[in-house]
CSV table of C-alpha atoms and ligand atoms in Angstrom, one decimal:
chain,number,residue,atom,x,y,z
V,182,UNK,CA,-68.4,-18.3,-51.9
V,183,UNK,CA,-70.6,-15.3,-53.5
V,184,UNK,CA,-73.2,-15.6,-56.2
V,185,UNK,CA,-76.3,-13.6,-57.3
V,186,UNK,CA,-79.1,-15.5,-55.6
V,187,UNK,CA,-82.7,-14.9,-57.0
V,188,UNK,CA,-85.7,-15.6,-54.5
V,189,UNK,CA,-88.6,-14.4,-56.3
V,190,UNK,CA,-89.5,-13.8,-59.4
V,191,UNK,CA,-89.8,-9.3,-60.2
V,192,UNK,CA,-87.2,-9.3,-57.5
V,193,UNK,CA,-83.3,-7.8,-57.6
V,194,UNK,CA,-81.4,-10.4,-57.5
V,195,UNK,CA,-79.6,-10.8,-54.1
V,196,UNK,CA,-75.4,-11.2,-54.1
V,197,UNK,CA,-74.2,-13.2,-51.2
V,198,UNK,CA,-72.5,-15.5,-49.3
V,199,UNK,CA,-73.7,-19.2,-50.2
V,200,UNK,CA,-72.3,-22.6,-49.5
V,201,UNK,CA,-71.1,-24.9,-52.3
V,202,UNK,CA,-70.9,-28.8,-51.8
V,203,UNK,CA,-67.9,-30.6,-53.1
V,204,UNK,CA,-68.3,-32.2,-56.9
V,205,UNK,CA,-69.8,-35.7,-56.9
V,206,UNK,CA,-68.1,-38.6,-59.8
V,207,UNK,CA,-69.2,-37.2,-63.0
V,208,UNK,CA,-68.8,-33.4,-61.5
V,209,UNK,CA,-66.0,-31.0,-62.1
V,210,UNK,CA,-65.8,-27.8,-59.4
V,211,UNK,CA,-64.9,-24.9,-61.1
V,212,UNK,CA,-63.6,-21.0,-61.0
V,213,UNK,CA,-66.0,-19.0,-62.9
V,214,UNK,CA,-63.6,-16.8,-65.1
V,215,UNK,CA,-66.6,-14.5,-67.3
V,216,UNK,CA,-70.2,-15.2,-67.4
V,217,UNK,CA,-72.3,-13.4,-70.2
V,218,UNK,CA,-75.8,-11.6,-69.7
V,219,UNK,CA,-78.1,-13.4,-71.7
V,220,UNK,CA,-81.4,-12.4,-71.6
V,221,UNK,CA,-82.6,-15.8,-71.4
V,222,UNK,CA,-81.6,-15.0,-67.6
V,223,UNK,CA,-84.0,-12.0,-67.7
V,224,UNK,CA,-86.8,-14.2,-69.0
V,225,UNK,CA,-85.9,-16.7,-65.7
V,226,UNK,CA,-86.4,-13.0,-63.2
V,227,UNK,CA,-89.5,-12.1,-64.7
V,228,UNK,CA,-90.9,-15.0,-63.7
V,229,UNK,CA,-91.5,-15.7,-67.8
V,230,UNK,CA,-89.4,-18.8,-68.1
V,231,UNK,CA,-90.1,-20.6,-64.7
V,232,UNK,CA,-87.5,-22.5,-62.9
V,233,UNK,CA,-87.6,-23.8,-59.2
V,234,UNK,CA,-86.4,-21.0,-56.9
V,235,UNK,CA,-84.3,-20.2,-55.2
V,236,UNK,CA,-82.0,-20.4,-58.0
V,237,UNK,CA,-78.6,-19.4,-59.1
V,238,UNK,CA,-78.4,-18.0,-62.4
V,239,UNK,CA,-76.4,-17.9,-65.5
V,240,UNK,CA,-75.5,-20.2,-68.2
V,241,UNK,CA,-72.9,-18.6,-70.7
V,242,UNK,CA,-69.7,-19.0,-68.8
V,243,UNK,CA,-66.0,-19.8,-69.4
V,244,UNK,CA,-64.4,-21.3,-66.2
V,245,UNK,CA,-60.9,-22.9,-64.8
V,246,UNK,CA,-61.3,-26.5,-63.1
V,247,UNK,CA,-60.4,-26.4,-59.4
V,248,UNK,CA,-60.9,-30.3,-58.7
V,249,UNK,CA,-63.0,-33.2,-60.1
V,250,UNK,CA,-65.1,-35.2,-58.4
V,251,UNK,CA,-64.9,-39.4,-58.4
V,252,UNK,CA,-63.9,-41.4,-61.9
V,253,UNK,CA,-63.3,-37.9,-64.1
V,254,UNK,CA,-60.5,-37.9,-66.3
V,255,UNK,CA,-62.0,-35.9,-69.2
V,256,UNK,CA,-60.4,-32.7,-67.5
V,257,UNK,CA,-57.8,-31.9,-64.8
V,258,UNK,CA,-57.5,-29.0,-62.2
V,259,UNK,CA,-55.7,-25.8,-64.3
V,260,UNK,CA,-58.0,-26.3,-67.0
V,261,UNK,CA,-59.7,-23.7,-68.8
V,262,UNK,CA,-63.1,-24.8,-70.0
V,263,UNK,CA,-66.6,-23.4,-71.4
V,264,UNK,CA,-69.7,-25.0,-69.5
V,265,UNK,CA,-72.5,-25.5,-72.1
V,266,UNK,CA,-76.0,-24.4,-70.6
V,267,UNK,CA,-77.1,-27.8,-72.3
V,268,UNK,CA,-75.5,-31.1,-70.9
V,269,UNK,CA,-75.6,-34.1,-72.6
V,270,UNK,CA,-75.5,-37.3,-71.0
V,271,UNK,CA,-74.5,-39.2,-74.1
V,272,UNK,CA,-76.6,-42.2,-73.3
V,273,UNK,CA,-80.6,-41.1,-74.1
V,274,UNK,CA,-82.3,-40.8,-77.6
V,275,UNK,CA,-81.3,-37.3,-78.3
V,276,UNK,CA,-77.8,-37.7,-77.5
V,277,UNK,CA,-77.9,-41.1,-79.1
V,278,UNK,CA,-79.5,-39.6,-82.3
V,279,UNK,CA,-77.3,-35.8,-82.5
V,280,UNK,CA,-78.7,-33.8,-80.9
V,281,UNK,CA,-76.7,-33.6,-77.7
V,282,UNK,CA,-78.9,-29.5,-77.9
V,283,UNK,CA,-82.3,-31.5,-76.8
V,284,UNK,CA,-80.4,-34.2,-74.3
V,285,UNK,CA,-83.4,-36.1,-72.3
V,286,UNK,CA,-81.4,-36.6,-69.0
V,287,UNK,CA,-80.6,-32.7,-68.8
V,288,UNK,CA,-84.1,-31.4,-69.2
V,289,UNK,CA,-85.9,-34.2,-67.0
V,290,UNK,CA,-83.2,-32.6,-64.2
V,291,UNK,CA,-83.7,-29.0,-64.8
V,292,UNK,CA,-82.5,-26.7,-61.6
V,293,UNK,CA,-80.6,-29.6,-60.2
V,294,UNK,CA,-77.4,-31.8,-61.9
V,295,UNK,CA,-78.0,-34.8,-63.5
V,296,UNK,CA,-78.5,-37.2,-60.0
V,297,UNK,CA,-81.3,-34.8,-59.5
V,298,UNK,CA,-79.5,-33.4,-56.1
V,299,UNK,CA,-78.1,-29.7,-55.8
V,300,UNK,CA,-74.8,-28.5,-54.3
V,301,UNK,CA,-75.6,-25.2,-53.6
V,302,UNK,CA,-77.8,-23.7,-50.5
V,303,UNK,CA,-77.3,-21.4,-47.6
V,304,UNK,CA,-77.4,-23.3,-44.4
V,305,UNK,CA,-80.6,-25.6,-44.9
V,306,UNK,CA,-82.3,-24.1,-47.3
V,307,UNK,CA,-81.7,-25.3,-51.2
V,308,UNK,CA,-80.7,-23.7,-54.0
V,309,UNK,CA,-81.5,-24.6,-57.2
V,310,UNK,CA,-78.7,-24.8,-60.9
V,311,UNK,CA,-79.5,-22.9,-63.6
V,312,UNK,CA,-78.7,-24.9,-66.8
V,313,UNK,CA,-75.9,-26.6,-64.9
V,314,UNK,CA,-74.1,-23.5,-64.8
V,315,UNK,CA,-75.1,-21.5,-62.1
V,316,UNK,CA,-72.1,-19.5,-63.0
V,317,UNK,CA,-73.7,-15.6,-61.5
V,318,UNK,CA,-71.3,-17.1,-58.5
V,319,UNK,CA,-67.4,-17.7,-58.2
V,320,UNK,CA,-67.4,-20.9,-58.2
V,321,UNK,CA,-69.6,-23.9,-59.7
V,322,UNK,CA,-70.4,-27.4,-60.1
V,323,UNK,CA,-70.7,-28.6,-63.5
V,324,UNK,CA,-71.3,-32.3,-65.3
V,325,UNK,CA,-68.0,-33.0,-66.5
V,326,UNK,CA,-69.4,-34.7,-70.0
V,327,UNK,CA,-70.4,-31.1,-71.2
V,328,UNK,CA,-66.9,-29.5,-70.4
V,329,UNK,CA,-65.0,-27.9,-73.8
V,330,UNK,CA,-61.5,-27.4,-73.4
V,331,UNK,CA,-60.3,-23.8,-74.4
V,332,UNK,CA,-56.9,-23.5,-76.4
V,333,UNK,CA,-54.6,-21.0,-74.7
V,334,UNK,CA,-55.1,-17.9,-76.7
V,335,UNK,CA,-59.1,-17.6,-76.8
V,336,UNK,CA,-59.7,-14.6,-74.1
V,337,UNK,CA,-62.0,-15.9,-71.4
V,338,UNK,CA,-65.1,-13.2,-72.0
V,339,UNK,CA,-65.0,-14.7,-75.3
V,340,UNK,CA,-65.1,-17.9,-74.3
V,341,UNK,CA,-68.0,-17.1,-72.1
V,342,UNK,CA,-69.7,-15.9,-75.3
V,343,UNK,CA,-69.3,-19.2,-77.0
V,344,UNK,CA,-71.3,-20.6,-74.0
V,345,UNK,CA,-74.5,-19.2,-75.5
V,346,UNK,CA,-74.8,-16.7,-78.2
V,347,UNK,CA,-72.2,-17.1,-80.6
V,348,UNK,CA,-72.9,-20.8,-80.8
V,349,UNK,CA,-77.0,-20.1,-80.8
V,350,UNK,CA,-77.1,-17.5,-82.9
V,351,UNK,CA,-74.5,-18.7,-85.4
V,352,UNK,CA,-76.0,-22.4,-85.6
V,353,UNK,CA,-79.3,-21.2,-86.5
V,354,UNK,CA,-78.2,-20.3,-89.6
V,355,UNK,CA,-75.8,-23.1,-89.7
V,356,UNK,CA,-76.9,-25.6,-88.2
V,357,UNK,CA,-80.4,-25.6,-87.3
V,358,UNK,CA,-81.2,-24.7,-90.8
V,359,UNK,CA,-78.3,-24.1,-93.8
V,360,UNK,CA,-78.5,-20.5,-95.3
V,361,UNK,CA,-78.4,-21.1,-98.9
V,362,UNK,CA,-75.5,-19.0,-100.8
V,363,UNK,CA,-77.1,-15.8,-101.8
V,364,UNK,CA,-80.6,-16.6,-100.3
V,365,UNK,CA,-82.3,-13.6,-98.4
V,366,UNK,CA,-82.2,-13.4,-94.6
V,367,UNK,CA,-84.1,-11.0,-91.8
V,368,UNK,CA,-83.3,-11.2,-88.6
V,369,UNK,CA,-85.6,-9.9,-85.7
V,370,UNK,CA,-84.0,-9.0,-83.0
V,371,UNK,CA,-80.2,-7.8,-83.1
V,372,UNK,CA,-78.9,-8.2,-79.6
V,373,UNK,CA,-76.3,-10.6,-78.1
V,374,UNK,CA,-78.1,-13.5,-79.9
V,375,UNK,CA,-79.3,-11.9,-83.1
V,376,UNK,CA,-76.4,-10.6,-83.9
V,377,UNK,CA,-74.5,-13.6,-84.0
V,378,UNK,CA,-77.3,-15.0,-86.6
V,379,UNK,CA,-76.1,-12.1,-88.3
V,380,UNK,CA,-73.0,-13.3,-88.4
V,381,UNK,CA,-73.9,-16.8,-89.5
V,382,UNK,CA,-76.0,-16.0,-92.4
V,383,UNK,CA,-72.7,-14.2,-93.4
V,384,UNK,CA,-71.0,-16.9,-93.0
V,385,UNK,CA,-73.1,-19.0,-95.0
V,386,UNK,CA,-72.6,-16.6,-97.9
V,387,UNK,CA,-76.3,-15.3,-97.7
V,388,UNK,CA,-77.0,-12.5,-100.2
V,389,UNK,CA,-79.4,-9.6,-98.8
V,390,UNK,CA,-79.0,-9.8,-94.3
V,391,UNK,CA,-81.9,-7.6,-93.1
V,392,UNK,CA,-81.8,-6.4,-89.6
V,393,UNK,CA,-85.2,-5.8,-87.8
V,394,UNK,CA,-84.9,-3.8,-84.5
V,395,UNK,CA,-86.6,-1.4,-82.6
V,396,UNK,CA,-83.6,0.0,-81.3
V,397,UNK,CA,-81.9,2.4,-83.8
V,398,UNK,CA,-79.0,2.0,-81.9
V,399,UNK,CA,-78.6,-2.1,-82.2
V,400,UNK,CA,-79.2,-1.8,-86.1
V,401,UNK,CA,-76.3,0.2,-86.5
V,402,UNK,CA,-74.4,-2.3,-84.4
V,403,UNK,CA,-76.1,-5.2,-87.1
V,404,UNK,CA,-74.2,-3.5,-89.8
V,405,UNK,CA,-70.9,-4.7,-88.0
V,406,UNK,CA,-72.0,-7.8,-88.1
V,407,UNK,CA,-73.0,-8.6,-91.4
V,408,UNK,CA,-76.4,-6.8,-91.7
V,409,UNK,CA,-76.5,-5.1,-95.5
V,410,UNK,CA,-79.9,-3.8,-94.7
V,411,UNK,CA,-82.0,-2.4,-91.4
V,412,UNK,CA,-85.7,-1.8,-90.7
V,413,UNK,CA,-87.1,-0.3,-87.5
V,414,UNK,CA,-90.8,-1.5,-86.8
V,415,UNK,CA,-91.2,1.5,-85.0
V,416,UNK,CA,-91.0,3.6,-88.2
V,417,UNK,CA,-92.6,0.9,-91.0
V,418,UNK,CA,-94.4,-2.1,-90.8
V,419,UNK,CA,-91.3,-4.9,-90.8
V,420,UNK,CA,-93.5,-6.8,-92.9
V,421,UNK,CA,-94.2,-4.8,-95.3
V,422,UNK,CA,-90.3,-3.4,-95.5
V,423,UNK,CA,-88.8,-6.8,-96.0
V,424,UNK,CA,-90.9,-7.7,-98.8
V,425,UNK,CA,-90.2,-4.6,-100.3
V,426,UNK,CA,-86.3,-4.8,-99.7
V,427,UNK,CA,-86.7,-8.3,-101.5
V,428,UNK,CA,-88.6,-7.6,-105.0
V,429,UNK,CA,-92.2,-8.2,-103.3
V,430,UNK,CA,-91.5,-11.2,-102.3
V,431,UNK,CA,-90.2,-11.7,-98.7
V,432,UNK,CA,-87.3,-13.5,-97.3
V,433,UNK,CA,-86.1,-17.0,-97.4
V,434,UNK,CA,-85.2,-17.3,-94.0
V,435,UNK,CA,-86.3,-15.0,-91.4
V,436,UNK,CA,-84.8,-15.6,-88.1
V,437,UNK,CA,-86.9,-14.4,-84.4
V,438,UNK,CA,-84.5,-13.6,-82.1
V,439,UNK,CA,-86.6,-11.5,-79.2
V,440,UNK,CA,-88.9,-13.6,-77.8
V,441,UNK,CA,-92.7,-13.1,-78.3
V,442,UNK,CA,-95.7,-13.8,-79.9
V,443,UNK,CA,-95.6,-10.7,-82.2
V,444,UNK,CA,-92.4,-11.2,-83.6
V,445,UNK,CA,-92.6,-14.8,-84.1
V,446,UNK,CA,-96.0,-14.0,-86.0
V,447,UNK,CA,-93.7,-11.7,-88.1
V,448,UNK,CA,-91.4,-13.9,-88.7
V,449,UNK,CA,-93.7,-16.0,-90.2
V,450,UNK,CA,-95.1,-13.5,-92.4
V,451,UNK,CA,-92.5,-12.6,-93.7
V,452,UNK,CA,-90.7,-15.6,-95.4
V,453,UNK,CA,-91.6,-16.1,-99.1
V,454,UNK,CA,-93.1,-19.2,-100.4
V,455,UNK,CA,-91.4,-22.1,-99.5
V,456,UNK,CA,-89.2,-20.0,-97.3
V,457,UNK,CA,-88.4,-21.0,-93.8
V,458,UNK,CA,-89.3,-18.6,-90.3
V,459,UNK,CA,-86.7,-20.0,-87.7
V,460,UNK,CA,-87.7,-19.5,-84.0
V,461,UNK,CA,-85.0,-18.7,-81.4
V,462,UNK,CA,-86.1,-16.1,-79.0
V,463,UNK,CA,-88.2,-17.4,-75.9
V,464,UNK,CA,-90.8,-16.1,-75.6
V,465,UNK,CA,-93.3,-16.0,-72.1
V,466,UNK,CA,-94.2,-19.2,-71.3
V,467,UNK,CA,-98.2,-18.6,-71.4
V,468,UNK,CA,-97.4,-16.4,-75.1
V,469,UNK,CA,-99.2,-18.7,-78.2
V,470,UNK,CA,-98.4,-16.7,-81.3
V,471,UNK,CA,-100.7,-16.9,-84.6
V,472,UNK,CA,-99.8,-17.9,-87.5
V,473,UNK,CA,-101.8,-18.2,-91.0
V,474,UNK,CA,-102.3,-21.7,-91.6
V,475,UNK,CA,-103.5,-21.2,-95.0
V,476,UNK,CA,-100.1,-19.8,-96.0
V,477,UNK,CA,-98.7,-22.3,-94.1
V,478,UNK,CA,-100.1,-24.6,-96.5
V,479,UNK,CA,-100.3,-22.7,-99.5
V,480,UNK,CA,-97.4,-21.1,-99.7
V,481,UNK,CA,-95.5,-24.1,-98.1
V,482,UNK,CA,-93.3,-22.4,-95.5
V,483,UNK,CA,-92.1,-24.1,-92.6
V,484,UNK,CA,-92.0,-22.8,-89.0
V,485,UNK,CA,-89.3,-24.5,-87.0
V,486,UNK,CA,-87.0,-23.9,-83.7
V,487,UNK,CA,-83.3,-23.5,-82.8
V,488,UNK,CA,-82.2,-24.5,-79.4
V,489,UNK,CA,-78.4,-23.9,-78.9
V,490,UNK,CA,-78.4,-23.1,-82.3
V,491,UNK,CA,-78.8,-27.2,-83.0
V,492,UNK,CA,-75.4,-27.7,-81.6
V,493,UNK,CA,-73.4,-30.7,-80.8
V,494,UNK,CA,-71.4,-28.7,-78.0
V,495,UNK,CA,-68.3,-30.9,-78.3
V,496,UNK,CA,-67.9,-30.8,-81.7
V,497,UNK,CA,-69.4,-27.6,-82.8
V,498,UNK,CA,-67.8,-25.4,-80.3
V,499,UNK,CA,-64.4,-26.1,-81.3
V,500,UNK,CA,-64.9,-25.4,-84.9
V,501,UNK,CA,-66.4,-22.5,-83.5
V,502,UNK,CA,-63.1,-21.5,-81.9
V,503,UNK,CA,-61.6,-21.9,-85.1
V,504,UNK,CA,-63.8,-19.8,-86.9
V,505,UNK,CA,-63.2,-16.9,-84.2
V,506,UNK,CA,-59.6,-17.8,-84.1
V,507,UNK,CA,-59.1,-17.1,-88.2
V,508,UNK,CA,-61.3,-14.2,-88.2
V,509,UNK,CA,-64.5,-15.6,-89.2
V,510,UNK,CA,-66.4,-14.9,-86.4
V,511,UNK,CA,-66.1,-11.5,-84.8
V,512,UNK,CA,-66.6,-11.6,-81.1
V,513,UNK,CA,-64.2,-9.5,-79.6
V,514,UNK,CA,-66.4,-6.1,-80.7
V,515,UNK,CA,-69.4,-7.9,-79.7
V,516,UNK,CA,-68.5,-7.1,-75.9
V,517,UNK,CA,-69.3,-3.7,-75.0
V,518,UNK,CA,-69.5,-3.9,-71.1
V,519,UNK,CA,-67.7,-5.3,-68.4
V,520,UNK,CA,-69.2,-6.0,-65.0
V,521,UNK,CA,-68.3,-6.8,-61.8
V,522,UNK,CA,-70.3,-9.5,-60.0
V,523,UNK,CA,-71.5,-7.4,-57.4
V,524,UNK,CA,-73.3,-4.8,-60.0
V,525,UNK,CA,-75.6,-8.1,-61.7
V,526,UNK,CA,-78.1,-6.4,-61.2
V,527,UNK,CA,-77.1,-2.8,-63.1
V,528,UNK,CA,-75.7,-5.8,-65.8
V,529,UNK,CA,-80.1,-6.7,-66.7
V,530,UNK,CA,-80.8,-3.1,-66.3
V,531,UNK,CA,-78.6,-2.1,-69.1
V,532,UNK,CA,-79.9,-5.1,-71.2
V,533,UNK,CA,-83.5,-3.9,-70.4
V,534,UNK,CA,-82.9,-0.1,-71.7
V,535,UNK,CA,-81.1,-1.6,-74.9
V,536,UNK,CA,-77.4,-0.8,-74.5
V,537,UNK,CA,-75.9,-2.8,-77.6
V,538,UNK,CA,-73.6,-5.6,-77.8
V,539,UNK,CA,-73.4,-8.2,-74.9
V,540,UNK,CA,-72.0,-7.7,-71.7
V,541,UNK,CA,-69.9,-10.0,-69.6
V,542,UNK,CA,-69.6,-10.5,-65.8
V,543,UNK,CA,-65.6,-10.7,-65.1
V,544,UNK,CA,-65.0,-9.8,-61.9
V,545,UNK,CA,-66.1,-11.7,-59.2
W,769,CND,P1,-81.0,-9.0,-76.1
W,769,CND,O1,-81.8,-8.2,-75.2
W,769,CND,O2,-79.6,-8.8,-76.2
W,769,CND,O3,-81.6,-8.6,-77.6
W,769,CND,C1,-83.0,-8.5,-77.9
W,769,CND,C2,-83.1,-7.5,-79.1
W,769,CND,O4,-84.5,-7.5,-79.5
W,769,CND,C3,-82.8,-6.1,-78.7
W,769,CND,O5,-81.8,-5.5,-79.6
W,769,CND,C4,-84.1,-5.4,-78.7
W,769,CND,O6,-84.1,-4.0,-79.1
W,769,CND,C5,-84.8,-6.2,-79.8
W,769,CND,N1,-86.3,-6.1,-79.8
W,769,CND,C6,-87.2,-5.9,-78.8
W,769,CND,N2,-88.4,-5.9,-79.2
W,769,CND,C7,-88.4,-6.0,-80.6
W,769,CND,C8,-89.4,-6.0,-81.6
W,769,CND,N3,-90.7,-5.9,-81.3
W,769,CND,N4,-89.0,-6.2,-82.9
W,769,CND,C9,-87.7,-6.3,-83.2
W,769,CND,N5,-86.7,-6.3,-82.2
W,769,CND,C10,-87.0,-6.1,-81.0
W,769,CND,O7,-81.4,-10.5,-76.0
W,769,CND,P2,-80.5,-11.8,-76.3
W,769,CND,O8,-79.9,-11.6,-77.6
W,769,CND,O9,-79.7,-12.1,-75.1
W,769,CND,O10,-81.7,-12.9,-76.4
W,769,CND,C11,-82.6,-12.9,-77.4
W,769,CND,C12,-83.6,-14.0,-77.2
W,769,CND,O11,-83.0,-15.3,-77.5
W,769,CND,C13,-84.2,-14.1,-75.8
W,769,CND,O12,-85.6,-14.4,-75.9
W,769,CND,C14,-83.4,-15.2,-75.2
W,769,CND,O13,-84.0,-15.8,-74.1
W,769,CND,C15,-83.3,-16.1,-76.4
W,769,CND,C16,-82.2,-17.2,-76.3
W,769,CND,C17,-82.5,-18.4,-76.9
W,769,CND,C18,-81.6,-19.4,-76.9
W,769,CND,C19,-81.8,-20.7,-77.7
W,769,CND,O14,-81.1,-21.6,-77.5
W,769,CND,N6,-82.8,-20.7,-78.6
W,769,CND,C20,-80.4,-19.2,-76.2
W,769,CND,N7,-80.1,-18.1,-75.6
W,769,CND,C21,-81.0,-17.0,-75.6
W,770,ZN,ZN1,-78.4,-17.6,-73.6
């Protein structure tokens, strides 16, 4: 089968023909139907999020089940699933304790499925799993614990979505932490991810939803999506602009959704006192970002993370459907671009110059 193989790290990534072992008990083999170009993939080419290599990425994908390996009866071939880019094994601490996000058995198995093993390499060579996904390929192996089933009438693109950013970016303000009604949100960084914050803060019933991007082009995509204010840190300090746009004193939540030391040092500055900066982007591995401890203390604010947007996939994702299904969550005019697998690599360029909205692999 063909998938988007990536050897080294500042490299195109290479789309070819790859050989994919059958699913073990626990695994599911799938079709992958859409895969979404997250730029956590980027991160993963730039060699700014290391992972073993070779590896096959992509982890925001919807899928149909071909066959299931040994002892699975949680789905059946026909199908249609998403494939969360976190699998939880249900058994360890963090599964044990809610937050199937963090799951101890994934991480400690990262490029490989859970028996540590891969099913994917080209002759003798190995290649590695991104996130249990791998889904920059037509077809995939996948932990059949994490599987979601889809109702019939959620498009698969938009399923693919619900993979990664509409459940990241709307559980950090749902989840991860609970916009207050009428409370005062910024949000750094409106692409695929931010925008979907966005979108949860809205949700939430937040009053005053500031958009911070450098990209005049993305803010006026925020305004879709909930944003009743934008500010370009290329034109005024962000800082400075927020805490204007909220009476001097700065937000209660502000939400980093780029990835880097900069912004997340932003983000800090820019909550109010007692107010809460809410890390999602990723940024470089090496990257420490400063941060004012007096303030910290002082002013009491609290610097925390989102991962998957705190989410319990199989619970969360479902009333996440629901949500999309009544209206509440726009994702059909989040995708602007269609790609076919063979163009991946046109797919990062486009999220590297800034093109708005999120774009989705759907040909394969
Ligand atoms: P995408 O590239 O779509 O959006 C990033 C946005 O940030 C763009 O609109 C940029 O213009 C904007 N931007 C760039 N520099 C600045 C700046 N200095 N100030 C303000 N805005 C800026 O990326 P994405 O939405 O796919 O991903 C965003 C981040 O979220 C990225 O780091 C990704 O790896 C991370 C992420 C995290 C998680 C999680 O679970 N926490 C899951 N998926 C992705
Ligand atoms: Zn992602």
């Amino acid at each position: 089968m063909k998938a988007a193989v990536l050897y080294e790290y500042g490299q195109p990534l290479v789309v070819e023909e790859v050989e994919l072992d059958p699913p073990k008990a626990g695994e599911v083999h799938v079709r992958v139907a859409a895969a979404g170009v997250c730029r956590s993939d980027l991160h993963v080419m730039k060699g700014e999020a290391p992972q073993p290599l070779p590896i096959v990425l992509g982890h925001e994908a919807s899928a149909v089940v071909l066959d299931v390996g040994e002892g699975v009866t949680s789905v059946k071939p026909g199908d249609r699933i998403i494939t969360p880019f976190v699998s939880s094994c249900g058994r360890c601490t963090s599964c044990l304790t809610g937050h199937a996000n963090l799951c101890d058995a994934h991480s400690a198995t990262a490029g490989a499925m859970f028996d540590g093993t891969t099913r994917l390499h080209k002759g003798e060579q190995r290649i590695h799993h991104m996130s249990k996904v791998t889904c920059f390929a037509q077809e995939a192996i996948v932990p059949d614990k994490s599987c979601v089933i889809l109702p019939d009438d959620v498009p698969m693109p938009q399923a693919a979505l619900i993979g990664c950013c509409v459940t990241t970016g709307v559980g950090a303000a749902t989840e991860s932490v609970q916009v207050r009604p009428g409370s005062t949100v910024a949000v750094i960084g409106c692409g695929g991810v931010g925008v979907n914050v966005l979108q949860g803060a809205r949700l939430q019933n937040a009053g005053k939803i500031i958009a911070v991007d450098i990209n005049e082009g993305a803010l006026e995509f925020a305004m879709r999506f909930g944003a009743t204010h934008t500010v370009n840190p290329t034109q005024q300090d962000p800082v400075q602009r927020v805490k204007e746009i909220t009476n001097g004193l700065g937000v209660d939540y502000a939400f980093e959704v780029f990835g880097s030391a900069e912004t997340v040092t932003n983000a800090f500055n820019m909550v109010r006192k007692g107010g809460t900066a809410v890390v999602v982007g990723l940024a470089p591995a090496d990257e420490l970002a400063g941060v004012d401890t007096v303030a910290l203390v002082r002013q009491e604010k609290t610097l925390k993370g989102s991962y998957y947007g705190g989410a319990r996939p199989a619970v969360d994702m479902p009333s996440i459907i629901e949500m999309y299904r009544s209206g509440k969550i726009n994702i059909d005019d989040l995708i602007t671009r269609q790609y076919k697998l063979d163009d991946i690599n046109e797919a990062y360029a486009d999220l590297e110059r800034g093109v708005v909205g999120r774009g989705v692999i759907t040909e394969f």
